[in-house]
Every structure is written in C-alpha cells, then in structure tokens.
Amino acid sequence: MIESLLQRWNSTFGDSSPQVVVKAPGRVNIIGEHTDYNDGWVMPGAMSRCLYILISRNEGKGHHWIASDLDESFESPEDVIEYGEYSWARYIQGTISLYAQGIGSLRILIGGDLPVGAGISSSSALVCGMLYALQQLTGRTESKIDLALLGQRVEREIIGVQGGIMDQFAIMMSEPHHVMLLDCRTREHHNISADLPGCKWILINTKVKHALIDSDYNQRSAQCAYSVSMIQKLFPEVIALRDVTMDMLKDCNLTDVLHRRSAFVIEENNRVHEMIKALHEHNATIAGKLLKASHEGLRNKYEVSCDELDHLADFANKYQGVCGARMMGGGFGGCVICLLNEEVLDAFSKACTASYHDQFGFAPEVILFELGGGVSKVSL
Ligand code: GLA
C-alpha cells in the first residue's frame, strides 16, 4: 500500500520521497455509542486498516493536495486555499487553519484502505493524521491528548458536527491488541483486552450512508442537552446525562422522545460497565447479549439505525454461533460490529452476504481486522 503511494508521489511531484509519512488508523467501538458527548464511557480501539498521509513543504509554490483513493486533487496558490467541493480537502484546510496557520504551501497525498462513510471514522483519521503530520513537519511537541482535543475542535468549529472525543482519542492513543476504556468526562483511559477465547470481532459494512447524517447527529446531541436542562429543574447537581439514573428520569416529565433518548444513554453507559466485566470474565454470551441490547436501544430509543443496519444486525443476532451484533458509530449507515465463534466465520460471512444481497440488491463487505496502535510516523 505505502509502496504504491510512494510511487504516485514520485510520479506526481518528481521527488523521491516526502518529508513526513504518517499512518492513521480507523476506529472501531465495542460498546458505548452516543455516550461520549454525554460525558459517558466508551470502549473504542484502532483498527488495522488505515489512512496514509504523505506530506512535504512546497516552499512558496502553492498547495497541491491529492486524495488518491478518490482520484481527486486540487491545486491553489499559497494564500488562497480553494478546496472546492471536496470534503476531504475541507478537513485538511480546517486542520491547517486551527493548528498551523502560516505554514505555507504543502504537497499532500492521502490514501489507504479505510472506506469512507463506513462509520469507522475515516474523517477523524484524516484530521488526526494531519495534525500529527503537521506536528512532525514543524517540530512542535504537544501531547497526543492535546492533538486529539484539537481534532475534536476541527470537527466542531470548522466542519460543524458536535461530536465527542471518542474517535480522536482512539485514533491518537490506542495500543495494539487492546481497546481503550475511556471516561469522556475525566478523559482517564486505560487499555483492556477485548479477546474472548474462540471468538472474533468482525465488521460488516452496509456500504450505505444516508443523507442528513450530520444534522441528525447534531439533533441527537441537542436533544440530550435539552433533556439535561429539564432534568436539572429537579436535580440541579446534574451536569450531563452521565449523572442521571433511570430512577431520576421517572420524575422528570420529559416528552416521549426525550425520555427515550435519555434512557438509551443511561442504559448504554451501564452496558459499558457490564461489558468490562464480561470481557474480564471471558463471558462471550453476556458480551453478545449486551451488543444485542445496544442495537435495540440504538434502533428504537435513539433512532439512529436504518434498514440496512437492522437487516445485518437481525440476521447476525439470529445466526447460530454469533454471540451478538450491533450497529457501530454515529449510525444511519456504516458498519455493524459482530462477535462470533471463529468456526462459523466463513459460513456466516457467506450467508449474511447472500441474505443482504437478496434484500438490497448489492453485497455488504465483511471486514476482518486486528486491533492496532494509534497514529504513528512511518519511517521510510
Ligand atoms: C461519531 C462521533 C463520535 C461518537 C459516535 C457515536 O463517530 O464522531 O464522537 O459520538 O459517532 O458513538
């Protein structure tokens, strides 16, 4: 992969190699969905699939950026960054404007094997990878936590998605073979093993991404904030949904929608803690039940699923040898994460692909992955 990107670099720019090459992974999440912006807990990890960013200064000769997987590129003079219709270029431009204004012209080539719109956070991989690449290029020394928080600011302030810190923390700081248990209020995090004997975690990509995802996402976050303001009338000590219990919720007179949103977040936070216990006790059956319950909540209470995700999750959750499955990430498309017995992997992959194809007329992609490390510099 990196070899072909280096060749492309060489044939486009005539340089033998870029000044810096950075590798930024996609993120998976075992459980704890839509909890991060509610000060809750999440359990993400970095996956082995990744995005490479090759970058060099182009001293006064203007910007030239290329997204090799999409076969898109644009060039502009140093002081005007016109990224046109390309959203990837907007993420890069946003990152430069928050972190490295005045850095001058850059040559950038990005490419890898991270599918876009699959709910594995290719956009945060781009932002975090760019931050790290710019840090290497300029010799600055912020901690990875500070870079992760800056990454969140790019998405909130420039892109306009009111996201939490899960993706950036996982992409910046994950350790190989582990997932991260992250407390999104205190930002405390530690590594835990997600290995369950005889079992495997896989993803199945629906290959759909429904429109309005950003506005639906922001609407969920606004509904949570509004619920908190209602709950505070009875419980002024509450700062975020993380501080609320199901008992407290009973007395708060929330509308049906706000009650369901809040209940989901409270229950999902509880599921993260139950998952820690299940993983610790190597109990794949309980882990699977938690995944199923998470999907039900995301579908019925938080309402961020879609027909394609439901089809895959329902198919998996009825399949003998699958412990459990749920939609992963922001929702409205993207991937299902599934825990299954290793011996049914091949048969299940074929069966779920066929069933999905029958229903929707195209095949999903079964993605096998290992848990890898966070953003890193690639030495050439
Ligand atoms: C997106 C956001 C994350 C998180 C998830 C849902 O991936 O970027 O911050 O909120 O959705 O858990």
Short mmCIF file of N, CA and C in Angstrom, two decimals, residues 46-133:
data_model
loop_
_atom_site.label_atom_id
_atom_site.label_comp_id
_atom_site.label_asym_id
_atom_site.label_seq_id
_atom_site.Cartn_x
_atom_site.Cartn_y
_atom_site.Cartn_z
N ALA A 46 -8.25 1.06 17.80
CA ALA A 46 -7.78 1.42 16.46
C ALA A 46 -7.73 0.14 15.64
N MET A 47 -8.21 0.21 14.41
CA MET A 47 -8.20 -1.00 13.59
C MET A 47 -6.97 -1.04 12.68
N SER A 48 -6.70 -2.23 12.17
CA SER A 48 -5.50 -2.38 11.34
C SER A 48 -5.61 -1.65 10.01
N ARG A 49 -6.81 -1.39 9.53
CA ARG A 49 -6.93 -0.61 8.28
C ARG A 49 -6.60 0.86 8.58
N CYS A 50 -5.98 1.52 7.64
CA CYS A 50 -5.55 2.88 7.96
C CYS A 50 -5.46 3.78 6.72
N LEU A 51 -5.20 5.04 7.04
CA LEU A 51 -5.01 6.06 6.02
C LEU A 51 -3.55 6.51 6.12
N TYR A 52 -2.88 6.64 4.98
CA TYR A 52 -1.52 7.19 4.99
C TYR A 52 -1.58 8.64 4.54
N ILE A 53 -0.77 9.46 5.19
CA ILE A 53 -0.65 10.86 4.77
C ILE A 53 0.80 11.13 4.45
N LEU A 54 1.07 11.50 3.21
CA LEU A 54 2.44 11.83 2.78
C LEU A 54 2.46 13.34 2.61
N ILE A 55 3.46 14.00 3.17
CA ILE A 55 3.41 15.46 3.17
C ILE A 55 4.81 16.07 3.08
N SER A 56 4.91 17.16 2.33
CA SER A 56 6.15 17.95 2.24
C SER A 56 5.80 19.41 2.12
N ARG A 57 6.71 20.27 2.53
CA ARG A 57 6.54 21.70 2.26
C ARG A 57 6.75 21.93 0.77
N ASN A 58 6.07 22.93 0.24
CA ASN A 58 6.23 23.23 -1.19
C ASN A 58 6.67 24.67 -1.40
N GLU A 59 7.49 25.15 -0.42
CA GLU A 59 8.06 26.49 -0.38
C GLU A 59 7.57 27.49 -1.45
N GLY A 60 6.47 28.18 -1.13
CA GLY A 60 6.01 29.28 -1.98
C GLY A 60 5.47 28.88 -3.35
N LYS A 61 5.38 27.55 -3.60
CA LYS A 61 4.95 27.16 -4.95
C LYS A 61 3.48 26.76 -5.02
N GLY A 62 2.77 27.02 -3.95
CA GLY A 62 1.33 26.73 -3.97
C GLY A 62 1.01 25.34 -3.41
N HIS A 63 -0.29 25.18 -3.05
CA HIS A 63 -0.73 23.89 -2.50
C HIS A 63 -1.04 22.91 -3.62
N HIS A 64 -0.74 21.64 -3.38
CA HIS A 64 -1.15 20.59 -4.30
C HIS A 64 -1.49 19.37 -3.46
N TRP A 65 -2.78 19.09 -3.36
CA TRP A 65 -3.25 18.00 -2.49
C TRP A 65 -3.95 16.95 -3.35
N ILE A 66 -3.72 15.68 -3.02
CA ILE A 66 -4.32 14.59 -3.80
C ILE A 66 -4.95 13.55 -2.87
N ALA A 67 -6.20 13.16 -3.17
CA ALA A 67 -6.82 12.03 -2.46
C ALA A 67 -6.78 10.86 -3.43
N SER A 68 -5.80 9.98 -3.25
CA SER A 68 -5.55 9.00 -4.31
C SER A 68 -6.68 7.98 -4.45
N ASP A 69 -7.31 7.56 -3.35
CA ASP A 69 -8.40 6.56 -3.48
C ASP A 69 -9.59 7.12 -4.26
N LEU A 70 -9.81 8.42 -4.12
CA LEU A 70 -10.98 9.03 -4.77
C LEU A 70 -10.63 9.60 -6.13
N ASP A 71 -9.32 9.58 -6.42
CA ASP A 71 -8.83 10.15 -7.67
C ASP A 71 -9.26 11.62 -7.80
N GLU A 72 -9.09 12.36 -6.74
CA GLU A 72 -9.44 13.78 -6.75
C GLU A 72 -8.21 14.58 -6.31
N SER A 73 -8.07 15.77 -6.88
CA SER A 73 -6.95 16.59 -6.43
C SER A 73 -7.30 18.05 -6.67
N PHE A 74 -6.59 18.92 -6.00
CA PHE A 74 -6.75 20.33 -6.34
C PHE A 74 -5.46 21.06 -6.03
N GLU A 75 -5.31 22.17 -6.72
CA GLU A 75 -4.12 22.99 -6.53
C GLU A 75 -4.59 24.40 -6.27
N SER A 76 -3.84 25.14 -5.45
CA SER A 76 -4.19 26.54 -5.27
C SER A 76 -2.95 27.31 -4.85
N PRO A 77 -2.95 28.64 -5.09
CA PRO A 77 -1.82 29.44 -4.66
C PRO A 77 -1.70 29.39 -3.14
N GLU A 78 -0.51 29.71 -2.62
CA GLU A 78 -0.25 29.56 -1.19
C GLU A 78 -1.28 30.24 -0.28
N ASP A 79 -1.66 31.49 -0.63
CA ASP A 79 -2.51 32.23 0.30
C ASP A 79 -4.01 31.99 0.11
N VAL A 80 -4.42 31.33 -0.96
CA VAL A 80 -5.86 31.05 -1.14
C VAL A 80 -6.03 29.55 -1.16
N ILE A 81 -6.71 29.03 -0.14
CA ILE A 81 -6.98 27.60 -0.21
C ILE A 81 -8.41 27.40 -0.65
N GLU A 82 -8.56 27.04 -1.92
CA GLU A 82 -9.89 26.80 -2.50
C GLU A 82 -10.07 25.31 -2.59
N TYR A 83 -10.78 24.74 -1.63
CA TYR A 83 -10.88 23.28 -1.67
C TYR A 83 -12.07 22.81 -2.48
N GLY A 84 -12.83 23.76 -3.04
CA GLY A 84 -13.94 23.41 -3.93
C GLY A 84 -14.94 22.50 -3.24
N GLU A 85 -15.37 21.48 -3.97
CA GLU A 85 -16.45 20.64 -3.43
C GLU A 85 -15.93 19.48 -2.62
N TYR A 86 -14.62 19.35 -2.49
CA TYR A 86 -14.09 18.15 -1.86
C TYR A 86 -14.13 18.23 -0.34
N SER A 87 -14.87 17.31 0.27
CA SER A 87 -14.97 17.40 1.73
C SER A 87 -13.64 17.02 2.38
N TRP A 88 -12.90 16.09 1.80
CA TRP A 88 -11.61 15.72 2.40
C TRP A 88 -10.69 16.92 2.48
N ALA A 89 -10.76 17.77 1.45
CA ALA A 89 -9.88 18.95 1.43
C ALA A 89 -10.30 19.96 2.49
N ARG A 90 -11.60 19.97 2.77
CA ARG A 90 -12.10 20.87 3.81
C ARG A 90 -11.57 20.46 5.18
N TYR A 91 -11.50 19.14 5.42
CA TYR A 91 -10.94 18.66 6.68
C TYR A 91 -9.46 19.05 6.80
N ILE A 92 -8.75 18.93 5.68
CA ILE A 92 -7.32 19.29 5.72
C ILE A 92 -7.17 20.79 5.96
N GLN A 93 -7.97 21.55 5.22
CA GLN A 93 -7.88 23.01 5.35
C GLN A 93 -8.23 23.44 6.78
N GLY A 94 -9.27 22.81 7.35
CA GLY A 94 -9.68 23.13 8.72
C GLY A 94 -8.57 22.81 9.71
N THR A 95 -7.91 21.71 9.49
CA THR A 95 -6.83 21.31 10.40
C THR A 95 -5.68 22.31 10.32
N ILE A 96 -5.33 22.70 9.10
CA ILE A 96 -4.24 23.68 8.95
C ILE A 96 -4.65 25.01 9.61
N SER A 97 -5.90 25.42 9.40
CA SER A 97 -6.26 26.74 9.93
C SER A 97 -6.30 26.75 11.45
N LEU A 98 -6.60 25.62 12.11
CA LEU A 98 -6.61 25.63 13.57
C LEU A 98 -5.23 25.35 14.17
N TYR A 99 -4.39 24.65 13.43
CA TYR A 99 -3.14 24.20 14.05
C TYR A 99 -1.88 24.84 13.47
N ALA A 100 -1.92 25.15 12.18
CA ALA A 100 -0.65 25.54 11.56
C ALA A 100 -0.83 26.65 10.54
N GLN A 101 -1.61 27.67 10.95
CA GLN A 101 -1.80 28.80 10.02
C GLN A 101 -0.46 29.41 9.69
N GLY A 102 -0.25 29.77 8.46
CA GLY A 102 1.02 30.39 8.10
C GLY A 102 2.09 29.38 7.79
N ILE A 103 1.75 28.12 7.72
CA ILE A 103 2.77 27.09 7.45
C ILE A 103 3.28 27.16 6.01
N GLY A 104 2.49 27.79 5.13
CA GLY A 104 2.93 27.90 3.73
C GLY A 104 2.40 26.76 2.90
N SER A 105 2.89 26.69 1.66
CA SER A 105 2.36 25.70 0.71
C SER A 105 2.74 24.28 1.10
N LEU A 106 1.83 23.38 0.81
CA LEU A 106 2.09 21.97 1.13
C LEU A 106 1.73 21.07 -0.05
N ARG A 107 2.54 20.03 -0.19
CA ARG A 107 2.15 18.92 -1.07
C ARG A 107 1.64 17.82 -0.15
N ILE A 108 0.46 17.32 -0.46
CA ILE A 108 -0.12 16.27 0.39
C ILE A 108 -0.71 15.17 -0.49
N LEU A 109 -0.41 13.94 -0.15
CA LEU A 109 -1.03 12.80 -0.83
C LEU A 109 -1.64 11.91 0.23
N ILE A 110 -2.94 11.62 0.12
CA ILE A 110 -3.55 10.72 1.10
C ILE A 110 -4.11 9.49 0.39
N GLY A 111 -4.06 8.37 1.08
CA GLY A 111 -4.60 7.14 0.51
C GLY A 111 -4.48 6.01 1.51
N GLY A 112 -5.24 4.96 1.31
CA GLY A 112 -5.16 3.84 2.23
C GLY A 112 -6.29 2.87 1.98
N ASP A 113 -6.65 2.10 3.01
CA ASP A 113 -7.74 1.14 2.81
C ASP A 113 -8.88 1.36 3.79
N LEU A 114 -9.10 2.62 4.16
CA LEU A 114 -10.21 2.95 5.05
C LEU A 114 -11.42 3.37 4.22
N PRO A 115 -12.51 2.59 4.24
CA PRO A 115 -13.68 3.03 3.47
C PRO A 115 -14.29 4.31 4.06
N VAL A 116 -14.68 5.22 3.18
CA VAL A 116 -15.28 6.49 3.63
C VAL A 116 -16.77 6.24 3.90
N GLY A 117 -17.30 6.84 4.96
CA GLY A 117 -18.73 6.72 5.24
C GLY A 117 -19.13 5.40 5.85
N ALA A 118 -18.15 4.64 6.36
CA ALA A 118 -18.46 3.32 6.91
C ALA A 118 -18.59 3.34 8.43
N GLY A 119 -18.58 4.55 9.01
CA GLY A 119 -18.72 4.64 10.47
C GLY A 119 -17.47 4.20 11.20
N ILE A 120 -16.34 4.15 10.49
CA ILE A 120 -15.09 3.81 11.17
C ILE A 120 -14.18 5.03 11.21
N SER A 121 -14.81 6.17 11.06
CA SER A 121 -14.17 7.45 11.32
C SER A 121 -12.98 7.77 10.42
N SER A 122 -13.19 7.60 9.13
CA SER A 122 -12.11 7.98 8.21
C SER A 122 -11.85 9.49 8.30
N SER A 123 -12.88 10.26 8.62
CA SER A 123 -12.67 11.72 8.69
C SER A 123 -11.79 12.07 9.90
N SER A 124 -12.02 11.44 11.04
CA SER A 124 -11.15 11.73 12.20
C SER A 124 -9.75 11.19 11.96
N ALA A 125 -9.65 10.07 11.21
CA ALA A 125 -8.31 9.56 10.89
C ALA A 125 -7.57 10.60 10.06
N LEU A 126 -8.29 11.26 9.15
CA LEU A 126 -7.67 12.28 8.32
C LEU A 126 -7.23 13.48 9.16
N VAL A 127 -8.13 13.94 10.02
CA VAL A 127 -7.80 15.12 10.86
C VAL A 127 -6.65 14.78 11.83
N CYS A 128 -6.77 13.65 12.52
CA CYS A 128 -5.73 13.30 13.50
C CYS A 128 -4.40 13.03 12.79
N GLY A 129 -4.47 12.35 11.65
CA GLY A 129 -3.24 12.08 10.88
C GLY A 129 -2.60 13.37 10.42
N MET A 130 -3.44 14.32 9.95
CA MET A 130 -2.91 15.62 9.50
C MET A 130 -2.28 16.37 10.66
N LEU A 131 -2.93 16.36 11.82
CA LEU A 131 -2.36 17.07 12.99
C LEU A 131 -0.99 16.49 13.32
N TYR A 132 -0.92 15.18 13.33
CA TYR A 132 0.34 14.53 13.69
C TYR A 132 1.41 14.81 12.62
N ALA A 133 0.99 14.77 11.36
CA ALA A 133 1.94 15.03 10.26
C ALA A 133 2.46 16.47 10.34
#
